Coordinates of C-alpha atoms in Angstrom, one line a residue:
M1 CA -63.0 -138.1 36.7
S2 CA -66.7 -137.1 36.9
E3 CA -68.7 -138.0 33.8
H4 CA -69.9 -134.4 33.9
Q5 CA -66.3 -132.8 33.7
P6 CA -65.3 -131.7 30.2
T7 CA -62.4 -133.5 28.6
P8 CA -59.4 -131.2 28.2
D9 CA -58.9 -130.1 24.5
T10 CA -55.4 -131.1 23.6
S11 CA -55.6 -130.4 19.9
P12 CA -53.3 -127.7 18.6
D13 CA -54.7 -124.1 18.3
T14 CA -54.6 -123.2 14.6
S15 CA -56.4 -119.9 14.9
P16 CA -54.2 -116.9 13.9
D17 CA -52.5 -114.9 16.6
T18 CA -53.7 -111.3 16.1
S19 CA -52.0 -109.7 19.1
P20 CA -50.4 -106.4 18.3
D21 CA -46.9 -107.9 17.8
T22 CA -48.1 -110.8 15.6
S23 CA -51.0 -109.4 13.6
P24 CA -50.5 -108.9 9.8
D25 CA -50.9 -105.1 10.2
T26 CA -47.2 -104.3 10.3
I27 CA -46.4 -106.7 7.4
L28 CA -49.2 -105.2 5.3
R29 CA -48.1 -101.7 6.0
L30 CA -44.6 -102.6 4.9
I31 CA -45.8 -104.4 1.8
N32 CA -47.8 -101.4 0.9
G33 CA -45.1 -98.9 2.0
Y34 CA -45.1 -97.3 -1.5
W35 CA -48.4 -95.8 -0.6
S36 CA -46.7 -93.6 1.9
T37 CA -44.2 -92.4 -0.7
G38 CA -47.1 -91.8 -3.1
I39 CA -49.2 -89.9 -0.6
L40 CA -46.3 -87.8 0.6
G41 CA -45.1 -87.1 -2.9
A42 CA -48.6 -86.1 -4.1
A43 CA -49.2 -84.0 -1.1
A44 CA -45.9 -82.2 -1.7
E45 CA -46.8 -81.7 -5.3
H46 CA -50.0 -79.9 -4.4
R47 CA -48.4 -78.0 -1.5
V48 CA -50.8 -79.6 1.0
F49 CA -48.6 -78.9 4.0
T50 CA -48.2 -75.3 3.0
H51 CA -52.0 -74.9 2.7
L52 CA -52.6 -76.6 6.0
E53 CA -50.0 -74.3 7.7
N54 CA -51.9 -71.3 6.3
G55 CA -55.3 -72.4 7.7
A56 CA -56.8 -74.9 5.2
D57 CA -58.2 -77.2 7.9
S58 CA -60.8 -79.2 5.9
A59 CA -60.9 -81.2 2.7
A60 CA -63.2 -78.7 1.1
E61 CA -61.0 -75.7 1.9
L62 CA -57.8 -77.6 1.0
A63 CA -59.4 -78.6 -2.4
R64 CA -60.3 -75.0 -3.0
R65 CA -56.8 -73.6 -2.3
A66 CA -54.9 -76.4 -3.9
Q67 CA -57.2 -76.5 -6.9
I68 CA -57.7 -80.3 -6.6
S69 CA -60.8 -82.4 -6.3
E70 CA -62.4 -82.6 -2.8
R71 CA -62.3 -86.4 -3.1
G72 CA -58.6 -86.2 -3.8
A73 CA -58.1 -83.8 -0.9
Q74 CA -59.9 -86.0 1.5
T75 CA -57.9 -89.1 0.4
L76 CA -54.6 -87.2 0.9
L77 CA -55.6 -86.0 4.3
D78 CA -56.7 -89.5 5.3
G79 CA -53.4 -90.9 4.1
L80 CA -51.4 -88.2 5.9
V81 CA -53.2 -88.9 9.2
S82 CA -52.4 -92.6 8.7
I83 CA -48.6 -92.0 8.2
G84 CA -48.4 -89.5 11.1
L85 CA -47.9 -86.2 9.2
T86 CA -51.3 -84.7 9.9
T87 CA -53.5 -84.7 12.9
L88 CA -57.3 -84.5 13.1
A89 CA -59.0 -82.9 16.1
R90 CA -62.6 -81.7 16.4
G91 CA -63.0 -81.9 12.6
S92 CA -59.9 -79.8 11.8
Y93 CA -56.7 -80.9 10.2
R94 CA -53.3 -79.7 11.2
N95 CA -49.7 -80.4 10.3
T96 CA -47.6 -82.3 12.8
A97 CA -44.5 -80.6 14.2
A98 CA -42.3 -82.5 11.8
A99 CA -44.5 -81.7 8.8
S100 CA -44.5 -78.1 9.7
A101 CA -40.7 -78.0 10.0
Y102 CA -39.7 -80.0 7.0
L103 CA -42.6 -79.9 4.4
V104 CA -43.8 -76.3 4.3
A105 CA -42.6 -74.2 1.4
G106 CA -40.1 -71.5 2.3
R107 CA -38.8 -73.2 5.4
P108 CA -35.0 -73.6 5.5
A109 CA -35.2 -77.4 5.8
D110 CA -38.2 -77.9 3.4
L111 CA -37.9 -81.5 2.0
S112 CA -40.9 -81.2 -0.4
A113 CA -38.8 -81.3 -3.5
L114 CA -37.1 -84.5 -2.3
A115 CA -40.5 -86.0 -1.6
R116 CA -41.6 -85.2 -5.2
L117 CA -38.3 -86.6 -6.6
K118 CA -38.6 -89.9 -4.7
L119 CA -42.1 -90.4 -6.1
T120 CA -40.4 -90.7 -9.6
H121 CA -37.9 -93.3 -8.3
M122 CA -40.3 -96.0 -7.0
G123 CA -40.2 -98.0 -10.2
K124 CA -36.5 -98.6 -10.0
L125 CA -36.9 -100.7 -6.9
A126 CA -38.4 -103.5 -9.0
A127 CA -34.8 -104.3 -9.9
L128 CA -33.7 -104.8 -6.3
P129 CA -34.0 -108.6 -6.2
E130 CA -31.7 -109.0 -9.1
V131 CA -29.3 -106.3 -7.7
V132 CA -29.2 -108.3 -4.5
R133 CA -28.3 -111.4 -6.4
A134 CA -25.6 -109.7 -8.4
G135 CA -24.2 -107.6 -5.5
G136 CA -24.5 -104.3 -7.3
P137 CA -26.2 -102.5 -10.2
V138 CA -27.2 -104.8 -13.1
S139 CA -27.1 -102.0 -15.6
D140 CA -24.7 -99.0 -16.0
P141 CA -26.3 -96.4 -13.7
A142 CA -24.5 -93.6 -15.7
T143 CA -25.4 -91.2 -12.8
E144 CA -22.0 -90.2 -11.6
V145 CA -21.0 -88.1 -14.7
A146 CA -20.7 -84.3 -14.8
D147 CA -23.1 -83.7 -17.7
N148 CA -26.1 -85.8 -16.4
P149 CA -29.1 -83.4 -16.7
H150 CA -30.7 -84.9 -13.6
W151 CA -28.3 -82.9 -11.4
G152 CA -30.4 -79.8 -12.0
E153 CA -33.3 -81.5 -10.2
V154 CA -31.5 -83.7 -7.7
V155 CA -29.0 -81.3 -6.2
P156 CA -31.5 -78.6 -5.1
A157 CA -33.9 -81.3 -4.0
I158 CA -31.5 -82.9 -1.6
A159 CA -30.0 -79.6 -0.2
A160 CA -32.5 -79.2 2.5
Q161 CA -31.7 -82.5 4.2
S162 CA -28.2 -81.0 5.1
V163 CA -29.5 -77.9 6.8
P164 CA -29.8 -79.5 10.3
A165 CA -26.4 -81.2 10.1
A166 CA -24.7 -78.0 8.8
A167 CA -26.1 -76.2 11.9
V168 CA -24.9 -78.9 14.3
A169 CA -21.4 -78.9 12.7
A170 CA -21.3 -75.1 13.0
D171 CA -22.1 -75.3 16.7
V172 CA -19.7 -78.1 17.4
L173 CA -16.9 -76.3 15.7
H174 CA -17.9 -72.9 17.2
L175 CA -17.7 -71.4 13.7
A176 CA -19.5 -68.2 14.6
E177 CA -16.7 -67.2 17.0
A178 CA -13.8 -68.6 15.0
G179 CA -12.9 -65.4 13.1
P180 CA -11.3 -65.6 9.6
L181 CA -11.5 -69.2 8.3
S182 CA -10.8 -70.9 5.0
I183 CA -13.2 -73.7 4.2
L184 CA -12.9 -76.5 1.6
D185 CA -16.1 -78.3 0.6
I186 CA -15.4 -81.5 -1.4
G187 CA -18.3 -82.4 -3.7
G188 CA -20.3 -79.6 -2.1
G189 CA -23.4 -79.9 -4.4
S190 CA -25.9 -77.1 -3.7
G191 CA -23.4 -75.2 -1.6
I192 CA -25.7 -75.4 1.4
Y193 CA -22.9 -76.0 3.9
S194 CA -20.9 -73.1 2.6
A195 CA -24.0 -70.9 2.8
T196 CA -24.9 -71.9 6.3
W197 CA -21.4 -71.5 7.6
L198 CA -20.6 -68.2 5.8
E199 CA -23.9 -66.8 7.3
R200 CA -22.7 -67.8 10.7
N201 CA -19.2 -66.4 10.3
P202 CA -18.9 -63.2 8.2
A203 CA -15.1 -63.4 8.3
A204 CA -15.0 -66.9 6.7
R205 CA -14.4 -67.8 3.1
A206 CA -15.4 -71.1 1.4
T207 CA -14.2 -73.0 -1.7
Q208 CA -16.3 -75.7 -3.3
L209 CA -14.8 -78.4 -5.5
D210 CA -17.3 -80.1 -7.7
W211 CA -18.3 -80.6 -11.4
E212 CA -19.0 -77.4 -13.3
P213 CA -22.8 -77.9 -13.7
I214 CA -23.2 -78.5 -10.0
N215 CA -21.0 -75.6 -9.1
A216 CA -23.3 -73.4 -11.2
I217 CA -26.2 -74.4 -8.9
A218 CA -24.1 -73.6 -5.8
R219 CA -23.2 -70.2 -7.2
R220 CA -26.8 -69.3 -7.6
L221 CA -27.7 -70.3 -4.0
L222 CA -24.8 -68.3 -2.6
A223 CA -25.7 -65.3 -4.8
E224 CA -29.3 -65.4 -3.6
R225 CA -28.0 -65.2 0.0
G226 CA -25.6 -62.4 -0.8
L227 CA -22.5 -64.5 -0.1
S228 CA -20.9 -64.6 -3.6
D229 CA -18.0 -62.4 -2.6
R230 CA -16.7 -65.0 -0.1
F231 CA -17.4 -68.1 -2.2
T232 CA -15.2 -69.7 -4.8
C233 CA -15.6 -72.8 -6.9
I234 CA -13.1 -75.2 -8.4
D235 CA -14.5 -77.2 -11.3
G236 CA -13.3 -80.7 -11.3
D237 CA -13.5 -84.3 -10.1
F238 CA -12.4 -84.6 -6.4
H239 CA -10.8 -88.0 -7.1
T240 CA -8.1 -86.3 -9.3
T241 CA -8.1 -82.6 -8.6
D242 CA -5.4 -81.3 -6.3
F243 CA -6.6 -80.0 -2.9
G244 CA -3.4 -78.1 -2.1
R245 CA -1.3 -78.4 1.1
G246 CA -1.7 -76.6 4.4
T247 CA -4.3 -74.3 3.0
Y248 CA -7.6 -74.7 4.8
D249 CA -8.8 -74.5 8.4
V250 CA -11.9 -76.7 7.8
A251 CA -12.6 -79.3 5.2
L252 CA -16.0 -81.0 4.5
Y253 CA -16.8 -84.4 3.0
S254 CA -20.6 -84.6 3.2
H255 CA -22.7 -87.6 2.0
I256 CA -19.9 -88.8 -0.3
A257 CA -18.3 -91.6 1.8
H258 CA -21.4 -93.8 1.3
Q259 CA -20.9 -93.9 -2.5
E260 CA -17.1 -94.7 -2.2
G261 CA -15.3 -97.9 -1.3
P262 CA -12.9 -98.1 1.7
E263 CA -9.7 -97.6 -0.3
D264 CA -11.1 -94.5 -2.0
N265 CA -12.3 -93.0 1.3
V266 CA -8.8 -93.5 2.9
A267 CA -7.2 -91.9 -0.1
V268 CA -9.4 -88.8 0.0
F269 CA -9.1 -88.5 3.8
T270 CA -5.3 -88.6 3.4
R271 CA -5.3 -85.8 0.8
L272 CA -7.7 -83.8 3.0
K273 CA -5.3 -84.2 6.0
D274 CA -2.5 -82.7 3.8
A275 CA -4.8 -79.9 2.7
L276 CA -5.6 -78.7 6.2
K277 CA -3.5 -76.3 8.3
P278 CA -2.0 -77.8 11.5
G279 CA -4.9 -78.3 13.9
G280 CA -7.5 -78.0 11.1
A281 CA -10.7 -80.0 11.3
L282 CA -12.2 -82.4 8.8
V283 CA -16.0 -82.7 9.0
V284 CA -17.5 -85.9 7.5
C285 CA -21.3 -86.1 7.4
D286 CA -23.0 -89.4 6.4
Y287 CA -25.4 -92.1 7.4
V288 CA -23.3 -94.1 9.8
V289 CA -24.3 -97.4 11.3
D290 CA -23.4 -98.8 14.7
D291 CA -20.5 -101.2 14.9
D292 CA -22.8 -104.1 15.5
R293 CA -25.0 -103.1 12.6
A294 CA -28.1 -103.1 14.9
G295 CA -29.0 -99.5 14.1
P296 CA -29.8 -96.7 13.5
A297 CA -32.8 -97.5 11.3
F298 CA -32.4 -95.0 8.5
P299 CA -28.7 -95.7 7.7
L300 CA -29.4 -99.4 7.7
L301 CA -32.3 -98.9 5.2
F302 CA -30.2 -96.5 3.1
A303 CA -27.7 -99.2 2.3
S304 CA -30.2 -100.7 -0.2
E305 CA -30.0 -97.5 -2.2
M306 CA -26.2 -97.8 -2.4
L307 CA -26.5 -101.4 -3.5
L308 CA -28.9 -100.4 -6.2
K309 CA -27.0 -97.4 -7.5
S310 CA -23.3 -97.7 -6.7
Q311 CA -20.6 -100.2 -7.5
Q312 CA -18.9 -100.3 -4.1
G313 CA -20.7 -97.9 -1.8
G314 CA -22.5 -98.7 1.5
T315 CA -23.4 -97.3 4.9
W316 CA -20.3 -97.7 6.9
R317 CA -19.7 -98.4 10.6
R318 CA -18.3 -96.0 13.1
A319 CA -15.3 -98.4 13.4
D320 CA -14.7 -98.0 9.6
Y321 CA -14.6 -94.3 9.8
H322 CA -12.3 -94.4 12.8
A323 CA -9.9 -96.8 11.1
W324 CA -9.8 -94.9 7.9
L325 CA -9.3 -91.5 9.5
T326 CA -6.6 -92.9 11.7
K327 CA -4.8 -94.4 8.7
A328 CA -5.1 -91.0 7.0
G329 CA -3.2 -89.4 9.9
F330 CA -5.9 -87.9 12.1
G331 CA -5.6 -88.5 15.8
D332 CA -8.6 -86.8 17.5
I333 CA -11.8 -88.4 16.1
T334 CA -15.2 -87.7 17.6
F335 CA -18.8 -88.6 16.6
H336 CA -21.8 -86.2 16.9
A337 CA -25.5 -87.0 16.3
A338 CA -27.2 -85.1 13.5
P339 CA -30.2 -87.4 12.8
P340 CA -30.6 -89.3 10.6
A341 CA -26.9 -88.6 9.8
T342 CA -23.8 -88.6 12.0
L343 CA -21.0 -86.0 12.0
V344 CA -17.5 -87.3 12.3
I345 CA -15.0 -84.6 13.2
A346 CA -11.3 -85.4 12.9
R347 CA -8.2 -83.3 13.7

């Protein structure tokens, strides 16, 4: 070797790898993920997306319309650009397509109330490490009771998230052309499915079974839409209230399976099979995970909420639903995308 050739450096490289896949950026974003919830909840509280939709394209103009500080307006806009809900081009801010569809007041699928609600839930996540250790809630959640006053806030807030799925189900079942139909909605909450389906089919009638305070919320929604004459409520707990036999053309079980255990779901599916007319359809809507549990992302993440809040709930696999529905007596079972949810239709 020439005396002028450099000696190869064989010492280990201890400098941090900052390539896109290994930089700390992703980890820091996740650690500080609560900022996204905070920015989105605050923006919803001050109707930022509605003001942007109506032309408030600068921090100064947003501050004026929302009656907030200009510094605060700029901070919200910066954060919304960061999380992909607002764009900035040539000095003007605009809503993204998703923000325009789902965060503007008055839109059918407006999720602003849910964003504000989730802002109040962030502190509860501090208990998650202990909940993971215990395998369930470490204190009595006392949520699933009829007289809990939080239903008045929660039920309307979560209604909008069901609007897209209700529309998909209506299309899959061809409800608009189905003529006279009798519909049973178990635990129907706000009544958004009944409202959507009755608007599609003027010959249909719907019955919702839920606790009395929640049915009162649904009655108001259906009345606002001029559908009260075709909407009936049964006050009660669906675990114990009789569904009848051979009465309904369509039954709905939306976002309930995730809070129930396997045996309870089979029991309800069996009773719903009995309540349907021959050839009737059961529509199950929920956050369903793939059989290998590799996705989709939102249902996988939602499982943590069930661990935190329910004694035996979870986000169940397609194979679970297929097995439960088969055991309940259904033979024709199909799955339909309604992101982030999945529709399971059984006959």
